[in-house]
XYZ file of C-alpha atoms in Angstrom:
670
model
C 103.194 162.955 -33.459
C 106.044 163.825 -31.032
C 109.760 164.410 -31.479
C 112.630 162.616 -30.102
C 116.116 163.508 -29.059
C 117.526 162.031 -32.257
C 115.223 164.048 -34.288
C 113.167 161.435 -35.616
C 109.529 161.774 -35.617
C 107.480 158.754 -34.178
C 103.803 158.157 -33.736
C 102.684 156.829 -30.232
C 99.197 155.288 -30.409
C 97.318 155.648 -27.087
C 94.596 153.115 -26.834
C 92.182 152.374 -23.949
C 92.810 149.012 -22.740
C 90.006 147.021 -20.932
C 91.031 143.795 -19.134
C 89.940 141.441 -16.593
C 91.398 141.852 -13.246
C 91.319 139.922 -9.905
C 89.531 141.344 -6.824
C 92.721 142.569 -5.172
C 94.127 144.175 -8.144
C 92.059 147.297 -8.082
C 94.653 149.999 -8.545
C 94.724 151.569 -11.995
C 97.539 153.516 -13.181
C 98.885 155.345 -16.480
C 101.121 153.452 -18.707
C 104.200 155.102 -19.741
C 107.749 154.371 -20.490
C 109.669 153.033 -17.422
C 110.883 155.648 -15.246
C 108.861 158.420 -16.644
C 105.612 158.025 -14.840
C 102.771 159.100 -17.078
C 102.417 161.202 -20.186
C 99.259 162.853 -19.217
C 101.203 166.195 -19.515
C 101.664 165.434 -23.416
C 98.069 165.184 -23.860
C 95.893 168.316 -24.782
C 95.107 170.411 -21.578
C 91.279 169.748 -21.887
C 92.277 165.971 -21.651
C 94.640 166.055 -18.652
C 93.647 164.491 -15.392
C 91.008 166.680 -13.992
C 88.427 165.546 -11.654
C 85.502 164.177 -13.791
C 83.010 164.900 -11.110
C 83.602 168.426 -11.608
C 83.725 168.227 -15.377
C 80.310 166.310 -15.205
C 78.763 169.143 -12.833
C 79.583 171.538 -15.617
C 78.506 169.361 -18.379
C 75.129 167.589 -18.010
C 74.940 164.050 -19.358
C 72.385 163.597 -22.433
C 69.402 161.550 -22.585
C 69.007 161.000 -26.377
C 65.724 159.397 -27.422
C 64.161 158.151 -30.754
C 60.421 157.823 -30.399
C 57.484 157.056 -32.895
C 54.492 157.154 -30.585
C 55.973 159.067 -27.694
C 56.854 155.985 -25.478
C 60.724 156.665 -25.654
C 60.193 160.294 -25.270
C 58.170 159.561 -22.098
C 60.689 157.311 -20.623
C 63.522 159.882 -21.351
C 62.024 162.850 -19.634
C 61.006 160.212 -16.650
C 64.976 159.443 -16.550
C 65.957 163.131 -16.434
C 63.650 163.639 -13.501
C 64.536 160.420 -11.798
C 68.288 161.464 -12.199
C 67.887 164.676 -10.331
C 66.810 162.786 -7.181
C 70.188 161.075 -7.340
C 72.169 164.384 -7.717
C 72.916 163.570 -11.262
C 72.321 166.260 -14.163
C 70.821 165.072 -17.224
C 69.275 166.544 -20.269
C 66.731 165.111 -22.572
C 66.965 165.788 -26.344
C 65.034 164.383 -29.337
C 67.732 162.903 -31.860
C 66.010 164.715 -34.447
C 67.412 167.804 -33.262
C 70.604 166.316 -31.874
C 73.852 167.387 -33.824
C 75.348 164.174 -34.419
C 79.055 165.391 -34.419
C 78.481 166.330 -30.897
C 78.801 162.629 -29.793
C 82.660 162.944 -30.038
C 82.421 165.437 -27.156
C 80.134 163.781 -24.870
C 81.142 162.130 -21.496
C 77.857 160.567 -20.743
C 75.072 159.570 -22.964
C 71.926 157.316 -22.147
C 69.950 156.504 -25.087
C 66.170 155.370 -25.356
C 65.165 154.017 -28.707
C 62.127 152.309 -30.336
C 62.175 150.023 -32.960
C 59.424 150.566 -35.478
C 58.061 149.104 -38.691
C 60.217 146.157 -39.975
C 62.873 146.952 -37.499
C 63.550 150.340 -38.852
C 64.440 153.370 -36.475
C 61.859 155.970 -35.498
C 61.652 158.815 -38.082
C 63.422 161.227 -35.653
C 66.453 158.814 -35.228
C 66.949 157.612 -38.717
C 69.696 160.164 -39.217
C 71.647 159.419 -36.129
C 71.497 155.548 -36.851
C 72.640 156.041 -40.325
C 75.474 158.145 -39.233
C 76.483 155.937 -36.627
C 76.177 152.933 -38.778
C 78.528 154.680 -41.470
C 80.827 155.788 -38.814
C 81.357 152.466 -37.142
C 82.734 150.967 -40.286
C 84.766 153.895 -41.360
C 88.339 153.604 -41.198
C 89.124 157.212 -41.326
C 87.392 157.867 -38.081
C 90.117 156.080 -36.300
C 90.442 153.444 -33.588
C 88.075 153.969 -30.627
C 87.000 157.602 -31.263
C 84.395 157.186 -28.357
C 86.753 156.194 -25.863
C 85.738 159.272 -23.616
C 81.963 158.248 -23.923
C 80.380 156.218 -21.345
C 76.857 155.167 -22.542
C 73.769 152.739 -21.870
C 71.100 151.798 -24.261
C 67.243 150.878 -23.437
C 65.257 149.620 -26.247
C 61.332 149.791 -26.742
C 60.050 146.708 -28.615
C 57.625 144.124 -28.742
C 58.875 140.557 -28.758
C 55.920 139.420 -30.879
C 57.899 140.929 -33.789
C 60.520 138.246 -33.465
C 62.594 138.991 -36.219
C 62.983 142.645 -35.428
C 62.620 142.568 -31.921
C 64.786 145.838 -30.448
C 66.804 145.829 -33.384
C 67.378 149.424 -33.413
C 68.559 149.729 -29.791
C 70.771 146.363 -30.129
C 72.472 147.769 -33.090
C 73.300 151.105 -31.766
C 74.347 149.446 -28.590
C 76.849 147.208 -30.491
C 78.018 150.183 -32.551
C 78.794 152.407 -29.770
C 80.851 149.702 -28.199
C 82.770 148.939 -31.444
C 83.774 152.494 -31.490
C 85.337 152.452 -27.898
C 82.478 153.543 -25.982
C 82.214 152.597 -22.424
C 79.245 150.464 -21.482
C 77.610 151.343 -18.176
C 74.932 148.585 -18.159
C 73.958 145.829 -20.511
C 71.513 146.799 -23.050
C 67.891 147.222 -21.575
C 65.568 145.088 -23.425
C 62.159 146.642 -23.150
C 59.171 144.233 -24.033
C 55.841 145.938 -24.708
C 54.189 142.265 -24.967
C 55.044 141.389 -21.495
C 53.110 144.431 -20.088
C 56.150 145.320 -17.729
C 58.342 147.598 -19.846
C 57.825 150.537 -17.319
C 59.323 148.080 -14.551
C 62.084 146.994 -16.774
C 62.825 150.616 -17.653
C 63.057 151.460 -14.075
C 65.172 148.709 -13.230
C 67.600 149.421 -15.865
C 67.671 153.338 -14.876
C 67.900 152.570 -11.222
C 71.212 150.887 -11.529
C 72.894 153.292 -13.746
C 71.733 156.227 -11.650
C 73.018 154.611 -8.488
C 76.239 154.054 -9.931
C 76.488 157.648 -11.299
C 75.508 158.948 -7.899
C 78.163 157.127 -6.118
C 80.812 158.232 -8.791
C 79.890 161.840 -8.622
C 80.702 161.777 -4.921
C 83.864 159.960 -5.267
C 87.301 161.551 -5.263
C 88.881 158.757 -7.104
C 88.451 159.240 -10.510
C 90.543 158.336 -13.736
C 89.338 160.057 -17.032
C 88.591 157.294 -19.363
C 90.530 159.034 -22.329
C 93.936 158.287 -20.223
C 95.473 155.022 -21.528
C 95.071 152.837 -18.480
C 95.542 149.252 -17.448
C 95.580 147.086 -14.508
C 98.655 146.861 -12.171
C 99.651 143.589 -13.368
C 100.314 144.902 -16.942
C 102.836 147.732 -15.822
C 105.774 145.792 -17.086
C 104.543 146.049 -20.808
C 105.135 148.660 -23.322
C 103.966 152.132 -23.185
C 101.258 151.682 -25.909
C 98.955 149.011 -26.995
C 99.333 147.372 -30.357
C 96.517 146.680 -32.584
C 96.919 142.885 -31.859
C 96.634 143.609 -28.178
C 93.516 145.611 -28.955
C 91.946 142.980 -30.893
C 92.668 140.455 -28.525
C 90.911 142.337 -25.647
C 87.698 143.171 -27.816
C 87.556 139.580 -29.223
C 87.107 138.309 -25.523
C 85.139 141.180 -24.179
C 83.100 143.133 -26.820
C 79.642 142.040 -27.882
C 80.286 143.268 -31.299
C 82.745 140.614 -31.527
C 80.256 137.773 -30.300
C 81.221 138.157 -26.607
C 78.310 137.953 -24.251
C 77.097 140.928 -22.098
C 77.037 138.915 -18.973
C 80.741 138.108 -19.212
C 81.946 141.740 -19.889
C 83.637 143.827 -17.415
C 82.002 147.296 -17.815
C 83.489 150.407 -16.247
C 81.577 153.736 -15.746
C 82.854 156.949 -15.765
C 84.343 156.584 -12.133
C 86.264 153.483 -12.672
C 83.617 151.556 -10.689
C 82.899 148.192 -12.056
C 79.228 147.267 -12.811
C 78.763 143.580 -12.913
C 77.049 142.501 -15.952
C 75.858 139.385 -14.245
C 74.285 141.217 -11.516
C 72.831 143.838 -13.746
C 71.136 141.107 -16.111
C 70.095 139.059 -13.366
C 68.175 142.005 -12.089
C 66.668 142.878 -15.269
C 65.749 139.366 -15.823
C 64.015 139.394 -12.652
C 61.819 142.237 -13.634
C 61.046 140.721 -16.979
C 60.038 137.159 -15.767
C 56.867 137.448 -13.482
C 55.943 134.727 -11.378
C 54.084 131.859 -13.335
C 50.900 132.382 -11.475
C 50.965 136.063 -12.004
C 51.916 135.568 -15.773
C 48.658 133.320 -16.107
C 46.535 135.860 -14.453
C 48.069 138.874 -16.336
C 45.287 141.155 -17.303
C 45.149 142.808 -20.684
C 44.464 146.290 -19.527
C 47.288 148.072 -17.832
C 46.295 150.925 -15.494
C 47.882 153.469 -18.100
C 45.914 152.048 -20.727
C 42.604 151.762 -18.778
C 42.960 155.390 -17.740
C 43.673 156.385 -21.401
C 40.771 154.508 -22.695
C 38.300 155.841 -20.174
C 39.689 159.387 -21.082
C 38.573 158.735 -24.607
C 35.052 157.584 -23.706
C 35.288 153.971 -23.829
C 33.317 152.189 -20.916
C 35.571 149.324 -19.962
C 34.154 145.921 -19.108
C 36.333 143.808 -16.798
C 40.054 143.430 -17.901
C 39.910 143.131 -21.787
C 36.329 144.349 -23.241
C 34.778 147.819 -23.950
C 31.918 149.581 -25.237
C 31.550 152.878 -26.631
C 28.632 155.070 -28.167
C 28.917 155.635 -31.920
C 28.583 159.175 -33.250
C 25.619 157.951 -35.507
C 23.982 156.613 -32.715
C 23.957 160.151 -31.073
C 22.849 161.499 -34.564
C 19.749 159.259 -34.804
C 18.678 160.104 -31.332
C 18.347 163.471 -32.707
C 16.782 162.432 -35.849
C 19.649 163.635 -37.996
C 20.188 160.329 -39.791
C 21.827 156.900 -39.528
C 25.203 155.256 -40.465
C 25.682 153.379 -43.742
C 24.486 150.221 -42.076
C 21.128 151.798 -41.877
C 21.153 152.583 -45.661
C 22.638 149.213 -46.729
C 20.919 146.720 -44.213
C 18.204 148.595 -42.439
C 19.454 148.602 -38.837
C 18.342 151.289 -36.497
C 21.567 153.289 -35.433
C 20.075 154.441 -32.206
C 19.488 150.854 -31.182
C 22.864 149.520 -32.210
C 25.653 148.865 -29.563
C 29.233 148.869 -30.550
C 31.444 146.989 -28.503
C 34.220 144.283 -28.494
C 35.200 141.417 -26.373
C 38.844 141.788 -27.133
C 40.672 145.114 -27.228
C 43.710 143.356 -28.470
C 44.608 142.647 -32.108
C 47.025 140.760 -34.277
C 47.720 143.826 -36.744
C 48.958 147.421 -36.396
C 47.083 148.883 -39.315
C 48.148 152.238 -40.553
C 44.620 153.503 -40.364
C 43.719 152.189 -36.918
C 42.093 155.024 -34.885
C 43.712 153.925 -31.871
C 47.020 154.674 -33.054
C 48.488 151.107 -32.058
C 48.226 152.070 -28.250
C 46.110 148.731 -27.656
C 47.567 145.503 -26.802
C 48.746 143.103 -29.620
C 49.149 139.214 -29.708
C 48.953 136.165 -31.733
C 47.145 134.280 -29.313
C 45.065 134.692 -26.124
C 47.455 134.857 -22.915
C 45.622 137.277 -20.803
C 43.026 136.790 -17.928
C 39.677 135.751 -19.424
C 36.280 137.057 -18.472
C 33.128 135.108 -18.438
C 31.136 135.786 -21.680
C 27.919 136.442 -19.907
C 29.586 139.182 -17.815
C 30.786 140.679 -20.932
C 27.501 140.916 -22.525
C 25.784 142.136 -19.448
C 28.381 144.825 -18.979
C 28.130 145.999 -22.552
C 24.503 146.382 -22.491
C 24.261 147.942 -19.050
C 26.996 150.527 -19.994
C 25.527 151.214 -23.399
C 22.111 151.903 -21.828
C 23.620 154.211 -19.290
C 25.467 156.283 -21.985
C 22.065 156.410 -23.761
C 20.442 157.665 -20.694
C 22.989 160.547 -20.545
C 21.355 162.142 -23.521
C 17.927 162.471 -21.691
C 17.241 165.942 -21.716
C 19.849 166.948 -24.352
C 18.387 169.561 -26.803
C 17.348 167.993 -30.035
C 17.146 164.506 -28.640
C 13.606 162.921 -29.577
C 12.023 161.529 -26.818
C 10.650 158.563 -28.956
C 14.054 157.871 -30.065
C 15.345 157.875 -26.688
C 12.873 155.247 -25.310
C 13.717 153.016 -28.503
C 17.409 153.452 -27.736
C 17.207 151.801 -24.348
C 16.473 148.622 -26.288
C 19.596 147.190 -28.000
C 18.640 145.292 -31.278
C 21.789 145.352 -33.074
C 25.523 144.693 -31.790
C 28.419 145.717 -34.108
C 31.452 143.610 -32.609
C 33.841 146.000 -34.437
C 34.709 148.716 -32.060
C 38.562 148.084 -31.819
C 40.826 145.140 -31.769
C 40.126 141.638 -32.936
C 36.845 140.153 -31.516
C 37.626 136.659 -32.552
C 40.639 136.444 -30.667
C 38.366 136.043 -27.312
C 38.482 132.085 -27.001
C 34.619 132.264 -26.023
C 33.360 134.285 -28.897
C 30.666 131.902 -29.866
C 29.103 132.268 -26.460
C 29.086 135.875 -26.725
C 27.264 135.441 -30.118
C 24.669 132.879 -28.561
C 24.085 135.370 -25.723
C 23.379 138.167 -28.148
C 21.038 136.092 -30.203
C 19.189 134.655 -26.998
C 18.432 138.267 -26.404
C 17.177 138.859 -29.960
C 20.140 141.035 -30.837
C 21.640 140.765 -34.386
C 25.404 140.287 -34.802
C 27.734 142.068 -37.049
C 31.050 140.721 -36.543
C 34.300 142.118 -38.211
C 37.501 140.150 -38.324
C 40.969 140.884 -39.676
C 41.325 137.469 -41.458
C 44.269 136.293 -39.277
C 42.589 133.566 -37.465
C 41.154 130.828 -39.762
C 40.480 128.340 -37.200
C 38.199 130.550 -35.223
C 36.290 131.690 -38.502
C 35.885 127.916 -39.265
C 34.111 127.302 -35.946
C 32.071 130.248 -35.686
C 28.318 129.778 -34.902
C 25.730 131.312 -37.376
C 26.113 135.262 -37.642
C 23.859 137.676 -39.004
C 26.567 139.174 -41.074
C 30.352 138.162 -40.918
C 32.815 140.741 -42.287
C 36.358 140.196 -43.413
C 38.578 143.190 -43.675
C 40.531 143.041 -47.233
C 42.882 146.081 -46.537
C 45.306 144.998 -49.443
C 45.132 142.602 -52.445
C 48.800 141.630 -52.642
C 51.229 140.289 -49.955
C 53.524 143.290 -49.990
C 50.681 146.020 -49.782
C 48.804 143.913 -47.056
C 52.121 143.828 -45.052
C 52.616 147.552 -45.556
C 49.096 148.472 -44.475
C 48.058 145.893 -41.979
C 51.577 145.307 -40.279
C 50.712 141.925 -39.195
C 52.353 139.918 -36.322
C 52.120 136.529 -37.905
C 54.966 135.645 -40.220
C 52.404 133.533 -42.372
C 50.113 136.468 -42.421
C 49.320 136.118 -46.215
C 48.484 132.452 -46.111
C 46.231 133.091 -43.115
C 44.424 135.924 -44.954
C 43.808 133.870 -47.898
C 42.436 130.901 -45.858
C 40.043 133.323 -43.909
C 38.759 134.403 -47.333
C 38.456 130.900 -48.633
C 36.305 129.998 -45.430
C 33.663 132.350 -46.282
C 32.512 129.951 -49.128
C 31.297 127.505 -46.603
C 29.328 129.999 -44.520
C 25.564 129.976 -45.135
C 24.877 133.651 -43.626
C 25.792 136.827 -45.268
C 29.292 137.457 -45.891
C 31.068 140.716 -46.774
C 34.532 141.890 -47.897
C 35.361 145.085 -46.401
C 37.701 147.146 -48.350
C 39.287 150.294 -47.048
C 40.811 152.531 -49.704
C 43.818 154.451 -48.859
C 44.793 156.802 -51.748
C 48.529 156.139 -52.616
C 48.684 152.704 -50.986
C 45.909 150.361 -52.414
C 43.660 151.862 -55.074
C 45.717 150.706 -57.931
C 45.292 146.956 -57.232
C 41.912 146.663 -58.865
C 42.815 143.467 -60.897
C 44.246 141.790 -57.717
C 41.206 142.715 -55.565
C 38.871 141.139 -58.297
C 40.945 138.154 -58.274
C 40.485 137.689 -54.388
C 36.802 137.430 -54.863
C 37.131 133.946 -56.238
C 38.531 132.774 -52.937
C 35.533 133.632 -50.818
C 32.576 134.355 -53.258
C 31.103 137.040 -50.714
C 27.642 138.098 -50.764
C 28.607 141.922 -50.541
C 31.569 143.965 -50.921
C 31.763 147.077 -48.980
C 33.969 149.852 -50.166
C 34.769 152.765 -47.956
C 37.322 155.470 -47.933
C 39.726 155.617 -45.130
C 38.895 157.970 -42.239
C 41.598 160.375 -41.158
C 42.074 160.065 -37.584
C 44.587 162.897 -36.895
C 48.194 162.834 -36.918
C 50.228 160.304 -34.899
C 53.763 159.232 -34.834
C 52.109 155.538 -35.365
C 51.003 156.464 -38.884
C 52.124 158.474 -41.812
C 48.771 159.064 -43.367
C 47.623 162.467 -43.956
C 44.431 164.026 -45.524
C 46.180 163.554 -48.981
C 45.480 159.721 -48.502
C 41.779 160.015 -48.017
C 39.796 159.495 -51.194
C 36.647 161.454 -52.222
C 33.120 159.714 -52.622
C 33.669 159.914 -56.396
C 37.136 158.091 -56.216
C 35.338 155.223 -54.219
C 32.364 155.095 -56.642
C 34.962 154.928 -59.520
C 36.882 152.087 -57.781
C 33.584 150.100 -57.237
C 32.519 150.681 -60.968
C 36.053 149.108 -61.895
C 35.614 146.117 -59.650
C 32.103 145.480 -61.176
C 33.506 145.645 -64.677
C 36.599 143.190 -63.626
C 34.013 140.793 -62.518
C 31.992 140.806 -65.716
C 28.798 141.921 -64.095
C 28.849 139.249 -61.303
C 28.446 142.058 -58.754
C 26.515 145.234 -59.098
C 26.502 148.782 -57.420
C 23.668 148.416 -54.971
C 23.874 150.999 -52.273
C 25.788 154.081 -51.262
C 26.004 156.357 -48.275
C 27.844 159.444 -49.504
C 28.319 160.947 -46.049
C 30.553 157.899 -44.901
C 32.245 157.964 -48.405
C 30.982 154.188 -48.700
C 29.270 151.991 -51.326
C 27.918 148.427 -51.466
C 28.431 146.041 -54.149
C 26.134 142.856 -54.135
C 25.861 139.618 -55.828
C 23.420 139.879 -58.743
C 22.397 136.193 -58.633
C 21.419 136.280 -55.188
C 20.236 139.805 -54.276
C 18.848 141.156 -57.521
C 15.347 140.009 -57.462
C 12.094 141.085 -59.213
C 13.856 144.166 -60.771
C 15.147 145.630 -57.548
C 18.100 145.015 -54.743
C 17.439 143.077 -51.582
C 20.108 144.066 -49.327
C 18.099 144.847 -46.205
C 17.536 142.010 -43.445
C 14.704 140.638 -41.880
C 16.089 140.663 -38.313
C 12.871 139.080 -36.813
C 13.068 136.184 -39.274
C 16.969 135.700 -38.570
C 16.116 135.513 -34.863
C 13.313 133.139 -35.161
C 15.262 130.741 -37.537
C 18.460 130.988 -35.013
C 16.002 130.164 -32.108
C 14.625 127.119 -33.897
C 18.039 125.906 -34.854
C 16.994 125.634 -38.425
C 19.315 125.286 -41.546
C 19.056 128.285 -43.345
C 20.848 130.493 -45.996
C 21.468 134.135 -47.043
C 18.392 134.656 -49.102
C 16.019 133.354 -46.310
C 16.201 136.469 -44.379
C 16.637 139.333 -47.057
C 14.245 142.229 -47.529
C 13.911 144.807 -50.446
C 16.362 147.845 -50.394
C 14.272 151.161 -50.261
C 14.799 153.473 -53.348
C 16.639 156.260 -51.317
C 19.257 153.831 -50.305
C 19.973 152.416 -53.955
C 23.184 153.463 -55.767
C 22.636 156.598 -57.876
C 19.583 158.071 -55.945
C 19.503 161.671 -55.332
C 19.349 160.967 -51.547
C 22.688 159.208 -51.731
C 21.802 157.127 -48.858
C 20.508 159.747 -46.812
C 16.856 158.633 -45.189
C 14.116 161.152 -46.190
C 12.460 160.506 -43.000
C 15.508 161.948 -41.034
C 16.278 165.810 -40.980
C 19.597 166.580 -42.792
C 21.894 168.698 -40.527
C 24.900 170.566 -41.530
C 27.225 171.935 -38.961
C 27.980 175.688 -39.431
C 31.914 175.918 -39.541
C 33.322 179.322 -39.092
C 36.805 178.852 -40.449
C 38.912 181.725 -41.324
C 38.756 182.829 -44.944
C 41.770 181.772 -47.020
C 43.852 184.594 -48.108
C 44.796 184.612 -51.930
């Protein structure tokens, strides 16, 4: 409000006007009443025309990030370091600790935002996004409250999630523009699926920092809070009407439906950043050459280094093998895994591997914390099946050999360990995504190595065409559509239909089939009736029920130790399933140490008053080699008494030596 000579109070509304201009019309002036020059003197002293370069030197720009797994945080800190080489001072800050009201006072903000489950913001950024969403539609905030802010947004997402791809970043970018913020660059659309998100981020950051560096060294600066227009508009009134503002934004603002490529974006120094040029540069970084795209390897250098650090032995460009803790245990004579109790495998002769480190799900209990690649089909360079099998066995034997001379390792077990007899294709990822999975299985069987294949029930065609397998598992992580979506977080839109079809296909398999249930307390343990109903689809031979294993805290999962059920909880769940099926299945085995039990079909595996869940591996290999037609009951063996459900050994082989680690935890204070 300001007084006039006539004593009448009027309101002068200053709005930032952004219009297109011709190349020769580069002069920018303040728009005041004719003959009076500008009205900068009427503005608060802090908003008068002071050199912005000096102001920027005193107030570093902010790099605000919202990160779930650490990717956005890493990019933000990288941006701060990179900016220093350009002479631009930036400060990285987690949105969780950022005071949102401070945004009104900022002059430069760069945001790096991840999009998480169902298009939601990361936990650390949810309050900021909620506040921004409310403020952008609140008339009380006023017109263009962020006119003094220059910003740019980079989103970290995965285009496989088409419905929600980079939704958080795009929404924030649109809302900041709608509130008057000045866009320094087009939205940076990072795509994890293309394998080049680092390059995409680098291209986005490079353009912004180059512009800021030139601006900082320039003397010609006009504070963006000043009401400014191009020279051709000097004959207009001293303020912009709401209609003028609306007209300008309708043609330029992405919030009003305009294209980023057609926008005229001005940074703090008044330098115009060409939207088309920036978009072209970014598109070039996102679109690899056709030959390069066809030959792209699944494992990036960073992922390869990370997996190697965690003990994985990598084979080629998409496979891996790792030594199981139970293999190490049995080398010392300290007991085997639940497969030893349930099916009679020798854990020290079992190789755990995968021909595909990629998966089509991002399960909440995944021990890889969602750092591995994901995909709906195979789009990577493919290694030869024979190379994978050779590499897996060679690396496995080398890891066994590393235990030579280790205290407690039994010489006889070590020698047996050199001979791989079993292969668990369940290390990580989705094994049947690999197009030549049948060639892998055939190669294993030719070497008289049994096969235990685990699939996440999202590829029915692959299951339909599988060759005979010693034992085929399907992960049944939930019994309803909504719960399965929440727990497995699948990529496919028709995930539920695929899931049910995969289960149904088990009926046609003549070899051993298993539903594997992973129980997560508070998530899926109340669905007993629904689980029981799913058994009608596949009629599996066995049902493995296991409590979820806590793999540590991670931004990728909200699970805690409170979600881990006790063995008694798992047993109670199994008993309820048997009751719901009216005795069709019985409680056959348990392995208390693994918090795991086995249910088996009574009509097939309860013979002569005892369970027959163990496998005659030699007979299986002989029938496969002879290309005979055979069924599950043709290669079963009696279950030893110590492995039967309810035995006092609770699944621990009495021939082994029970070992309990001495834990020196500090005493709890009462």
